[in-house]
Tab-separated table of C-alpha atoms in Angstrom:
chain	number	residue	atom	x	y	z
A	24	UNK	CA	-27.727	23.813	0.411
A	25	UNK	CA	-26.283	20.526	1.673
A	26	UNK	CA	-22.504	20.514	2.141
A	27	UNK	CA	-21.091	17.468	0.339
A	28	UNK	CA	-18.170	15.447	1.662
A	29	UNK	CA	-14.924	15.682	-0.250
A	30	UNK	CA	-13.164	12.441	-1.170
A	31	UNK	CA	-9.441	12.051	-1.663
A	32	UNK	CA	-9.138	8.838	-3.631
A	33	UNK	CA	-6.194	6.598	-4.479
A	34	UNK	CA	-6.200	5.497	-8.125
A	35	UNK	CA	-3.374	2.971	-7.714
A	36	UNK	CA	-0.478	2.922	-10.189
A	37	UNK	CA	-1.097	3.698	-13.849
A	38	UNK	CA	-2.825	0.322	-14.578
A	39	UNK	CA	-6.613	1.003	-14.375
A	40	UNK	CA	-7.243	-2.574	-13.161
A	41	UNK	CA	-5.534	-1.769	-9.878
A	42	UNK	CA	-8.256	0.665	-8.790
A	43	UNK	CA	-10.631	-0.360	-5.959
A	44	UNK	CA	-14.394	-0.811	-6.110
A	45	UNK	CA	-14.802	1.981	-3.584
A	46	UNK	CA	-12.810	4.401	-5.733
A	47	UNK	CA	-14.984	3.573	-8.750
A	48	UNK	CA	-18.203	4.065	-6.757
A	49	UNK	CA	-17.046	7.493	-5.623
A	50	UNK	CA	-15.848	8.540	-9.096
A	51	UNK	CA	-19.226	7.611	-10.603
A	52	UNK	CA	-20.879	10.186	-8.325
A	53	UNK	CA	-18.286	12.903	-8.900
A	54	UNK	CA	-19.222	16.306	-10.324
A	55	UNK	CA	-15.640	17.603	-10.196
A	56	UNK	CA	-12.412	15.591	-10.333
A	57	UNK	CA	-9.136	17.294	-9.429
A	58	UNK	CA	-6.109	15.307	-10.568
A	59	UNK	CA	-2.363	15.697	-10.712
A	60	UNK	CA	0.277	14.903	-13.295
A	61	UNK	CA	0.704	11.260	-12.264
A	62	UNK	CA	-2.922	10.143	-12.598
A	63	UNK	CA	-4.006	7.995	-15.548
A	64	UNK	CA	-6.686	10.084	-17.303
A	65	UNK	CA	-8.230	6.891	-18.714
A	66	UNK	CA	-9.521	6.189	-15.216
A	67	UNK	CA	-11.422	9.490	-15.129
A	68	UNK	CA	-12.776	8.948	-18.646
A	69	UNK	CA	-13.986	5.465	-17.729
A	70	UNK	CA	-15.541	6.101	-14.340
A	71	UNK	CA	-16.392	9.800	-14.240
A	72	UNK	CA	-17.132	10.656	-17.893
A	73	UNK	CA	-19.557	13.476	-17.079
A	74	UNK	CA	-17.494	15.072	-14.296
A	75	UNK	CA	-15.622	18.300	-14.815
A	76	UNK	CA	-11.895	17.480	-14.945
A	77	UNK	CA	-9.531	19.949	-13.294
A	78	UNK	CA	-5.860	19.290	-14.027
A	79	UNK	CA	-3.547	20.441	-11.250
A	80	UNK	CA	-0.257	19.502	-12.940
A	81	UNK	CA	2.877	19.394	-10.805
A	82	UNK	CA	1.269	21.783	-8.370
A	83	UNK	CA	2.881	22.644	-5.024
A	84	UNK	CA	2.571	24.988	-2.070
A	85	UNK	CA	0.408	28.057	-2.597
A	86	UNK	CA	-0.917	26.869	-5.961
A	87	UNK	CA	-2.022	23.599	-4.388
A	88	UNK	CA	-3.766	25.499	-1.608
A	89	UNK	CA	-5.693	27.539	-4.167
A	90	UNK	CA	-7.128	24.377	-5.712
A	91	UNK	CA	-8.062	23.065	-2.265
A	92	UNK	CA	-9.754	26.358	-1.323
A	93	UNK	CA	-11.722	26.291	-4.589
A	94	UNK	CA	-12.705	22.665	-3.927
A	95	UNK	CA	-14.004	23.527	-0.456
A	96	UNK	CA	-16.248	26.213	-1.992
A	97	UNK	CA	-17.643	23.759	-4.538
A	98	UNK	CA	-18.378	21.170	-1.829
A	99	UNK	CA	-20.129	23.891	0.159
A	100	UNK	CA	-22.281	24.593	-2.911
A	101	UNK	CA	-23.413	20.953	-2.900
A	102	UNK	CA	-21.137	19.499	-5.567
A	103	UNK	CA	-19.426	16.099	-5.280
A	104	UNK	CA	-15.721	16.871	-5.294
A	105	UNK	CA	-13.044	14.205	-5.707
A	106	UNK	CA	-9.262	14.576	-5.560
A	107	UNK	CA	-7.832	11.661	-7.530
A	108	UNK	CA	-4.287	10.752	-6.531
A	109	UNK	CA	-1.823	8.333	-8.062
A	110	UNK	CA	-1.028	5.262	-5.936
A	111	UNK	CA	-2.050	5.530	-2.306
A	112	UNK	CA	-2.898	9.070	-1.175
A	113	UNK	CA	-1.567	8.450	2.329
A	114	UNK	CA	2.009	7.787	1.182
A	115	UNK	CA	3.653	11.170	0.637
A	116	UNK	CA	0.589	12.239	-1.324
A	117	UNK	CA	-0.803	15.159	0.664
A	118	UNK	CA	-4.202	13.461	0.723
A	119	UNK	CA	-4.404	13.578	4.488
A	120	UNK	CA	-3.445	17.252	4.479
A	121	UNK	CA	-6.375	18.051	2.173
A	122	UNK	CA	-8.845	16.250	4.430
A	123	UNK	CA	-7.561	17.953	7.556
A	124	UNK	CA	-7.983	21.309	5.836
A	125	UNK	CA	-11.538	20.417	4.750
A	126	UNK	CA	-12.562	19.168	8.204
A	127	UNK	CA	-11.151	22.241	9.925
A	128	UNK	CA	-13.405	24.244	7.571
A	129	UNK	CA	-16.472	22.243	8.557
A	130	UNK	CA	-16.563	20.061	5.430
A	131	UNK	CA	-16.570	16.282	5.888
A	132	UNK	CA	-13.742	14.519	4.084
A	133	UNK	CA	-12.593	10.952	3.615
A	134	UNK	CA	-9.326	9.522	2.299
A	135	UNK	CA	-9.886	6.332	0.284
A	136	UNK	CA	-6.706	4.249	0.244
A	137	UNK	CA	-5.317	2.778	-2.962
A	138	UNK	CA	-2.688	0.341	-4.144
A	139	UNK	CA	0.691	1.952	-3.607
A	140	UNK	CA	3.124	2.066	-6.515
A	141	UNK	CA	5.840	0.704	-4.249
A	142	UNK	CA	4.042	-2.540	-3.444
A	143	UNK	CA	2.953	-2.868	-7.079
A	144	UNK	CA	6.625	-2.593	-8.062
A	145	UNK	CA	7.899	-5.147	-5.573
A	146	UNK	CA	5.027	-7.488	-6.527
A	147	UNK	CA	5.819	-7.264	-10.212
A	148	UNK	CA	9.564	-7.834	-9.776
A	149	UNK	CA	9.219	-10.250	-6.831
A	150	UNK	CA	11.396	-8.147	-4.542
A	151	UNK	CA	11.189	-9.587	-1.027
A	152	UNK	CA	10.444	-7.021	1.669
A	153	UNK	CA	12.063	-8.579	4.701
A	154	UNK	CA	12.918	-7.297	8.148
A	155	UNK	CA	12.808	-3.527	8.350
A	156	UNK	CA	11.490	-1.483	5.423
A	157	UNK	CA	12.003	2.261	5.218
A	158	UNK	CA	9.967	4.629	3.058
A	159	UNK	CA	11.398	8.030	2.199
A	160	UNK	CA	10.443	10.747	-0.231
A	161	UNK	CA	12.615	13.394	-1.784
A	162	UNK	CA	13.722	15.787	-0.258
A	163	UNK	CA	13.495	13.937	3.089
A	164	UNK	CA	16.265	11.424	2.440
A	165	UNK	CA	18.297	10.027	5.321
A	166	UNK	CA	21.268	8.115	3.926
A	167	UNK	CA	22.317	6.882	7.355
A	168	UNK	CA	19.263	4.804	8.146
A	169	UNK	CA	20.048	1.119	8.116
A	170	UNK	CA	17.307	-1.192	6.870
A	171	UNK	CA	16.848	-4.353	4.847
A	172	UNK	CA	14.903	-2.438	2.197
A	173	UNK	CA	14.687	1.288	1.536
A	174	UNK	CA	12.109	2.703	-0.864
A	175	UNK	CA	12.624	6.211	-2.195
A	176	UNK	CA	9.704	8.025	-3.791
A	177	UNK	CA	10.093	10.948	-6.180
A	178	UNK	CA	13.843	10.474	-6.310
A	179	UNK	CA	14.412	10.901	-10.046
A	180	UNK	CA	16.474	14.048	-9.496
A	181	UNK	CA	18.839	12.380	-7.043
A	182	UNK	CA	19.406	9.005	-8.736
A	183	UNK	CA	23.045	9.920	-9.211
A	184	UNK	CA	23.525	10.650	-5.511
A	185	UNK	CA	21.550	7.569	-4.430
A	186	UNK	CA	23.720	5.264	-6.536
A	187	UNK	CA	27.024	6.699	-5.387
A	188	UNK	CA	25.903	6.408	-1.741
A	189	UNK	CA	25.040	2.704	-2.022
A	190	UNK	CA	26.955	0.441	0.316
A	191	UNK	CA	29.046	-2.369	-1.180
A	192	UNK	CA	26.459	-5.010	-0.283
A	193	UNK	CA	23.502	-3.007	-1.593
A	194	UNK	CA	21.899	-2.627	-4.984
A	195	UNK	CA	19.199	-0.301	-6.246
A	196	UNK	CA	16.280	-1.489	-8.342
A	197	UNK	CA	14.941	1.535	-10.214
A	198	UNK	CA	11.419	1.152	-11.554
A	199	UNK	CA	10.471	3.937	-13.944
A	200	UNK	CA	6.911	4.517	-15.165
A	201	UNK	CA	5.429	1.450	-13.502
A	202	UNK	CA	2.690	-0.185	-15.645
A	203	UNK	CA	2.963	2.558	-18.319
A	204	UNK	CA	3.614	1.238	-21.838
A	205	UNK	CA	7.206	2.554	-21.597
A	206	UNK	CA	7.970	1.068	-18.182
A	207	UNK	CA	11.646	0.457	-17.520
A	208	UNK	CA	13.423	-1.355	-14.724
A	209	UNK	CA	17.145	-1.431	-14.065
A	210	UNK	CA	19.262	-2.850	-11.237
A	211	UNK	CA	22.395	-0.901	-10.321
A	212	UNK	CA	25.163	-1.270	-7.761
A	213	UNK	CA	27.717	1.242	-6.535
A	214	UNK	CA	30.078	0.424	-9.424
A	215	UNK	CA	27.648	1.397	-12.146
A	216	UNK	CA	27.698	4.662	-14.008
A	217	UNK	CA	25.015	6.625	-12.211
A	218	UNK	CA	24.443	8.931	-15.179
A	219	UNK	CA	21.489	6.990	-16.475
A	220	UNK	CA	18.351	8.453	-17.948
A	221	UNK	CA	15.410	7.693	-15.670
A	222	UNK	CA	11.997	9.068	-16.589
A	223	UNK	CA	9.648	10.099	-13.780
A	224	UNK	CA	7.720	8.825	-11.971
A	225	UNK	CA	10.281	6.396	-10.635
A	226	UNK	CA	10.749	4.379	-7.489
A	227	UNK	CA	14.170	3.464	-6.174
A	228	UNK	CA	14.239	0.299	-4.097
A	229	UNK	CA	17.520	-0.256	-2.289
A	230	UNK	CA	18.198	-3.645	-0.810
A	231	UNK	CA	20.855	-6.235	-0.094
A	232	UNK	CA	22.430	-7.467	-3.300
A	233	UNK	CA	20.855	-10.475	-5.001
A	234	UNK	CA	19.171	-9.484	-8.260
A	235	UNK	CA	15.489	-9.612	-9.018
A	236	UNK	CA	13.612	-12.471	-10.589
A	237	UNK	CA	10.957	-11.355	-13.055
A	238	UNK	CA	7.440	-12.644	-12.489
A	239	UNK	CA	6.356	-12.327	-16.073
B	6	UNK	CA	-2.224	-30.602	-19.906
B	7	UNK	CA	-1.605	-26.849	-19.809
B	8	UNK	CA	0.155	-25.575	-16.680
B	9	UNK	CA	-1.868	-22.690	-15.272
B	10	UNK	CA	-0.284	-19.628	-13.671
B	11	UNK	CA	-0.734	-19.225	-9.932
B	12	UNK	CA	-1.911	-15.857	-8.628
B	13	UNK	CA	-1.139	-14.448	-5.208
B	14	UNK	CA	-3.749	-11.761	-4.739
B	15	UNK	CA	-4.133	-8.930	-2.217
B	16	UNK	CA	-7.686	-8.640	-0.899
B	17	UNK	CA	-7.092	-5.354	0.919
B	18	UNK	CA	-8.260	-4.887	4.523
B	19	UNK	CA	-11.482	-6.544	5.694
B	20	UNK	CA	-13.763	-4.075	3.808
B	21	UNK	CA	-14.733	-5.832	0.511
B	22	UNK	CA	-14.986	-2.459	-1.260
B	23	UNK	CA	-11.234	-2.029	-1.011
B	24	UNK	CA	-10.499	-4.913	-3.389
B	25	UNK	CA	-9.163	-4.125	-6.885
B	26	UNK	CA	-10.781	-4.893	-10.235
B	27	UNK	CA	-7.846	-7.110	-11.129
B	28	UNK	CA	-8.282	-9.178	-7.958
B	29	UNK	CA	-11.978	-9.681	-8.763
B	30	UNK	CA	-11.228	-10.719	-12.339
B	31	UNK	CA	-8.743	-13.334	-11.137
B	32	UNK	CA	-11.046	-14.634	-8.389
B	33	UNK	CA	-13.881	-15.123	-10.905
B	34	UNK	CA	-11.667	-17.573	-12.828
B	35	UNK	CA	-10.413	-19.409	-9.748
B	36	UNK	CA	-10.948	-23.143	-9.287
B	37	UNK	CA	-9.169	-23.234	-5.924
B	38	UNK	CA	-8.750	-20.391	-3.425
B	39	UNK	CA	-6.259	-20.788	-0.580
B	40	UNK	CA	-6.797	-18.236	2.184
B	41	UNK	CA	-5.461	-17.478	5.636
B	42	UNK	CA	-7.044	-16.442	8.906
B	43	UNK	CA	-7.115	-12.717	8.114
B	44	UNK	CA	-9.047	-12.850	4.839
B	45	UNK	CA	-12.699	-11.779	4.706
B	46	UNK	CA	-14.561	-14.897	3.505
B	47	UNK	CA	-17.339	-12.699	2.108
B	48	UNK	CA	-14.925	-11.733	-0.662
B	49	UNK	CA	-14.504	-15.384	-1.731
B	50	UNK	CA	-18.264	-16.002	-1.524
B	51	UNK	CA	-18.954	-12.942	-3.662
B	52	UNK	CA	-16.321	-13.314	-6.357
B	53	UNK	CA	-15.397	-17.019	-6.418
B	54	UNK	CA	-18.618	-18.767	-5.332
B	55	UNK	CA	-17.892	-21.970	-7.266
B	56	UNK	CA	-14.220	-22.265	-6.312
B	57	UNK	CA	-13.022	-24.795	-3.791
B	58	UNK	CA	-12.043	-22.909	-0.621
B	59	UNK	CA	-8.989	-24.162	1.264
B	60	UNK	CA	-8.520	-22.555	4.676
B	61	UNK	CA	-4.899	-22.356	5.754
B	62	UNK	CA	-5.499	-20.814	9.186
B	63	UNK	CA	-2.512	-19.327	11.025
B	64	UNK	CA	-0.209	-21.564	9.048
B	65	UNK	CA	3.585	-21.218	9.199
B	66	UNK	CA	6.800	-22.902	8.146
B	67	UNK	CA	6.506	-26.527	7.056
B	68	UNK	CA	2.695	-26.495	7.081
B	69	UNK	CA	2.677	-23.465	4.793
B	70	UNK	CA	5.100	-25.208	2.448
B	71	UNK	CA	2.766	-28.224	2.246
B	72	UNK	CA	-0.072	-26.019	1.014
B	73	UNK	CA	2.231	-24.386	-1.543
B	74	UNK	CA	3.461	-27.794	-2.774
B	75	UNK	CA	-0.133	-28.983	-3.129
B	76	UNK	CA	-1.031	-25.767	-5.000
B	77	UNK	CA	1.838	-26.290	-7.459
B	78	UNK	CA	0.511	-29.789	-8.246
B	79	UNK	CA	-2.989	-28.442	-8.880
B	80	UNK	CA	-1.662	-25.719	-11.202
B	81	UNK	CA	0.304	-28.386	-13.048
B	82	UNK	CA	-2.961	-30.315	-13.504
B	83	UNK	CA	-4.474	-27.278	-15.225
B	84	UNK	CA	-6.466	-25.756	-12.371
B	85	UNK	CA	-6.649	-22.013	-11.666
B	86	UNK	CA	-5.094	-21.592	-8.237
B	87	UNK	CA	-5.321	-18.369	-6.226
B	88	UNK	CA	-3.724	-17.520	-2.884
B	89	UNK	CA	-5.851	-14.768	-1.365
B	90	UNK	CA	-3.989	-12.627	1.160
B	91	UNK	CA	-5.191	-9.924	3.515
B	92	UNK	CA	-3.994	-6.390	2.690
B	93	UNK	CA	-1.071	-6.230	0.291
B	94	UNK	CA	0.715	-9.560	-0.233
B	95	UNK	CA	4.088	-7.864	-0.693
B	96	UNK	CA	4.158	-6.383	2.822
B	97	UNK	CA	5.312	-9.135	5.182
B	98	UNK	CA	2.800	-11.472	3.543
B	99	UNK	CA	4.961	-14.211	2.034
B	100	UNK	CA	3.267	-13.683	-1.313
B	101	UNK	CA	6.546	-13.095	-3.074
B	102	UNK	CA	8.025	-16.213	-1.500
B	103	UNK	CA	5.185	-18.328	-2.951
B	104	UNK	CA	5.742	-16.954	-6.443
B	105	UNK	CA	9.479	-17.518	-6.305
B	106	UNK	CA	8.850	-21.117	-5.281
B	107	UNK	CA	6.361	-21.598	-8.138
B	108	UNK	CA	8.635	-20.049	-10.751
B	109	UNK	CA	11.615	-22.138	-9.631
B	110	UNK	CA	9.342	-25.165	-10.229
B	111	UNK	CA	8.501	-24.033	-13.752
B	112	UNK	CA	5.043	-22.677	-12.936
B	113	UNK	CA	4.278	-19.061	-13.889
B	114	UNK	CA	3.154	-16.927	-10.966
B	115	UNK	CA	2.053	-13.342	-10.460
B	116	UNK	CA	1.619	-11.260	-7.303
B	117	UNK	CA	-1.330	-8.872	-7.566
B	118	UNK	CA	-0.880	-5.960	-5.165
B	119	UNK	CA	-3.655	-4.805	-2.867
B	120	UNK	CA	-4.515	-1.962	-0.529
B	121	UNK	CA	-2.345	-2.312	2.550
B	122	UNK	CA	-4.000	-2.248	5.962
B	123	UNK	CA	-1.443	0.295	7.112
B	124	UNK	CA	-2.386	2.926	4.540
B	125	UNK	CA	-6.082	2.166	5.071
B	126	UNK	CA	-5.555	2.850	8.771
B	127	UNK	CA	-3.676	6.114	8.320
B	128	UNK	CA	-6.269	7.212	5.733
B	129	UNK	CA	-9.178	6.517	8.058
B	130	UNK	CA	-7.628	8.291	11.053
B	131	UNK	CA	-5.885	11.008	9.016
B	132	UNK	CA	-2.449	10.193	10.358
B	133	UNK	CA	0.126	12.154	8.382
B	134	UNK	CA	3.042	10.090	7.081
B	135	UNK	CA	5.801	12.635	6.892
B	136	UNK	CA	9.541	12.390	6.444
B	137	UNK	CA	10.854	8.900	7.009
B	138	UNK	CA	8.428	6.011	7.509
B	139	UNK	CA	9.592	2.650	8.797
B	140	UNK	CA	7.688	-0.612	8.407
B	141	UNK	CA	8.487	-3.505	10.712
B	142	UNK	CA	6.836	-6.816	11.440
B	143	UNK	CA	7.052	-8.924	14.550
B	144	UNK	CA	9.523	-10.514	15.355
B	145	UNK	CA	11.819	-8.185	13.353
B	146	UNK	CA	11.467	-5.124	15.568
B	147	UNK	CA	14.314	-2.632	15.856
B	148	UNK	CA	13.565	-0.221	18.690
B	149	UNK	CA	16.592	1.937	17.898
B	150	UNK	CA	15.543	3.099	14.460
B	151	UNK	CA	14.664	6.765	14.415
B	152	UNK	CA	11.879	7.817	12.075
B	153	UNK	CA	8.953	10.208	11.904
B	154	UNK	CA	6.506	7.310	11.710
B	155	UNK	CA	6.996	3.640	12.538
B	156	UNK	CA	4.400	1.052	11.587
B	157	UNK	CA	4.489	-2.324	13.309
B	158	UNK	CA	2.591	-5.231	11.775
B	159	UNK	CA	1.501	-8.313	13.725
B	160	UNK	CA	2.603	-6.742	17.001
B	161	UNK	CA	-0.364	-7.719	19.180
B	162	UNK	CA	1.833	-9.900	21.403
B	163	UNK	CA	4.323	-7.131	22.105
B	164	UNK	CA	1.990	-4.144	22.637
B	165	UNK	CA	3.169	-3.954	26.245
B	166	UNK	CA	6.815	-3.765	25.222
B	167	UNK	CA	6.120	-1.291	22.403
B	168	UNK	CA	4.326	1.104	24.758
B	169	UNK	CA	6.968	1.015	27.461
B	170	UNK	CA	9.698	1.649	24.856
B	171	UNK	CA	8.008	4.790	23.487
B	172	UNK	CA	10.055	7.944	23.727
B	173	UNK	CA	8.622	10.889	25.642
B	174	UNK	CA	7.683	12.741	22.453
B	175	UNK	CA	6.067	9.721	20.805
B	176	UNK	CA	2.630	8.195	20.920
B	177	UNK	CA	1.254	4.946	19.543
B	178	UNK	CA	-1.999	4.735	17.626
B	179	UNK	CA	-3.207	1.142	17.858
B	180	UNK	CA	-5.760	0.144	15.236
B	181	UNK	CA	-7.355	-3.199	15.982
B	182	UNK	CA	-9.506	-5.105	13.483
B	183	UNK	CA	-9.533	-2.367	10.846
B	184	UNK	CA	-12.899	-2.126	9.024
B	185	UNK	CA	-14.322	-5.141	10.953
B	186	UNK	CA	-17.597	-4.401	12.779
B	187	UNK	CA	-15.694	-4.472	16.100
B	188	UNK	CA	-12.855	-2.169	15.021
B	189	UNK	CA	-11.159	-0.340	17.861
B	190	UNK	CA	-8.603	2.463	17.870
B	191	UNK	CA	-6.716	3.821	20.846
B	192	UNK	CA	-3.897	6.360	21.223
B	193	UNK	CA	-1.369	5.685	23.989
B	194	UNK	CA	1.764	7.385	25.252
B	195	UNK	CA	4.538	6.072	27.473
B	196	UNK	CA	2.591	6.966	30.646
B	197	UNK	CA	-0.380	4.774	29.862
B	198	UNK	CA	-1.019	1.396	31.352
B	199	UNK	CA	0.216	-0.899	28.594
B	200	UNK	CA	-1.889	-3.828	29.824
B	201	UNK	CA	-4.693	-3.196	27.393
B	202	UNK	CA	-6.670	-5.819	25.540
B	203	UNK	CA	-5.946	-5.542	21.807
B	204	UNK	CA	-7.563	-8.063	19.478
B	205	UNK	CA	-5.612	-9.178	16.394
B	206	UNK	CA	-5.084	-8.221	13.680
B	207	UNK	CA	-3.743	-4.902	14.892
B	208	UNK	CA	-1.423	-2.249	13.552
B	209	UNK	CA	0.678	-0.081	15.829
B	210	UNK	CA	1.554	3.304	14.361
B	211	UNK	CA	4.163	5.186	16.371
B	212	UNK	CA	4.644	8.850	15.652
B	213	UNK	CA	5.456	12.201	17.172
B	214	UNK	CA	2.823	13.191	19.715
B	215	UNK	CA	-0.180	15.151	18.455
B	216	UNK	CA	-3.355	13.058	18.541
B	217	UNK	CA	-5.362	11.856	15.604
B	218	UNK	CA	-8.320	13.603	14.072
B	219	UNK	CA	-11.097	11.289	12.997
B	220	UNK	CA	-12.232	11.563	9.398
B	221	UNK	CA	-15.697	10.204	10.013
């Protein structure tokens, strides 16, 4: 039996037009597609209609490892296994971890980059990324880092804290459910009531005050 | 005459398979494609064969503004104008600046995100992005920022300085000409001779020591 390489593929944000040609090519050959709660299922239906879909949900830790272990077995049996990740799998997405695990078990693996939700958000709302840009993901938040732009991933739970810790000259652009039909964007400064209702997934982009200019 | 929207489109890294469906759709409708020195011309030949190609080279400042001004006129005359940018146009790529200029002149404009070279590099060499990630572009380098991973764009000229300023527990992965046929990658620590020959474009990824594991 030929061992098949595993692919960890970035699907981009929700919008299926932001997927790459390489991702589509790999999905078309997939026998099994593992996907998490943030992936747009339309993408799997369109490009891997005959593949077995395995939903991983909001899986973490040991449960995640079980899926990976199962995937390694399937690749060893000669099946084309794809992990489909929202956005770019290299940005806080565990994609690289999966490939390292596969390779250390003798199974080839490749991470296929995708369009990150954070650049899709700043593109859509024309938010200049100037000077030094910091990316952080909950729970690894460092409030002391000084930068022109700070992007916080997976921060829905700590919106309240993020807003109250804004400096006087900063504002936070919160982009919720980017490219979904119910996308919402709001700009808040320190003075605002932080008890707002933000649906996940959301990005928080903190930058010097100045407002955003819509591109649409 | 109908004013046409201008599109600023990310082409992804050199590899034409890393372009998005949306980018292709927009290129197919283009009458004029402006592109800089880092864009893979194969992409324009493939997806916009009948468009007029305008090479901007390593253009900066006033010269860049002249191209933008010209582009605004052409859009006003009803032509489909595309600025094609390497990687993701939102990351130190001036794409957002172009759209703001267009919109302030009454011309609709959209930035279409792409796969960033930095995530393509960390995907290919399985470099974990953990904790806090900092993005900087020459000349806006802040050597004092502490982070788990620092990514420096356009730093070819200051490789020497970057290497000598590494901390003892850090190493720099330098990825030159990502996905070009003559791609090169090298891992250096503080002790190495910094006088190496690195061809642009190059990314410098600084992280805690540990080596990279190739995914290919």
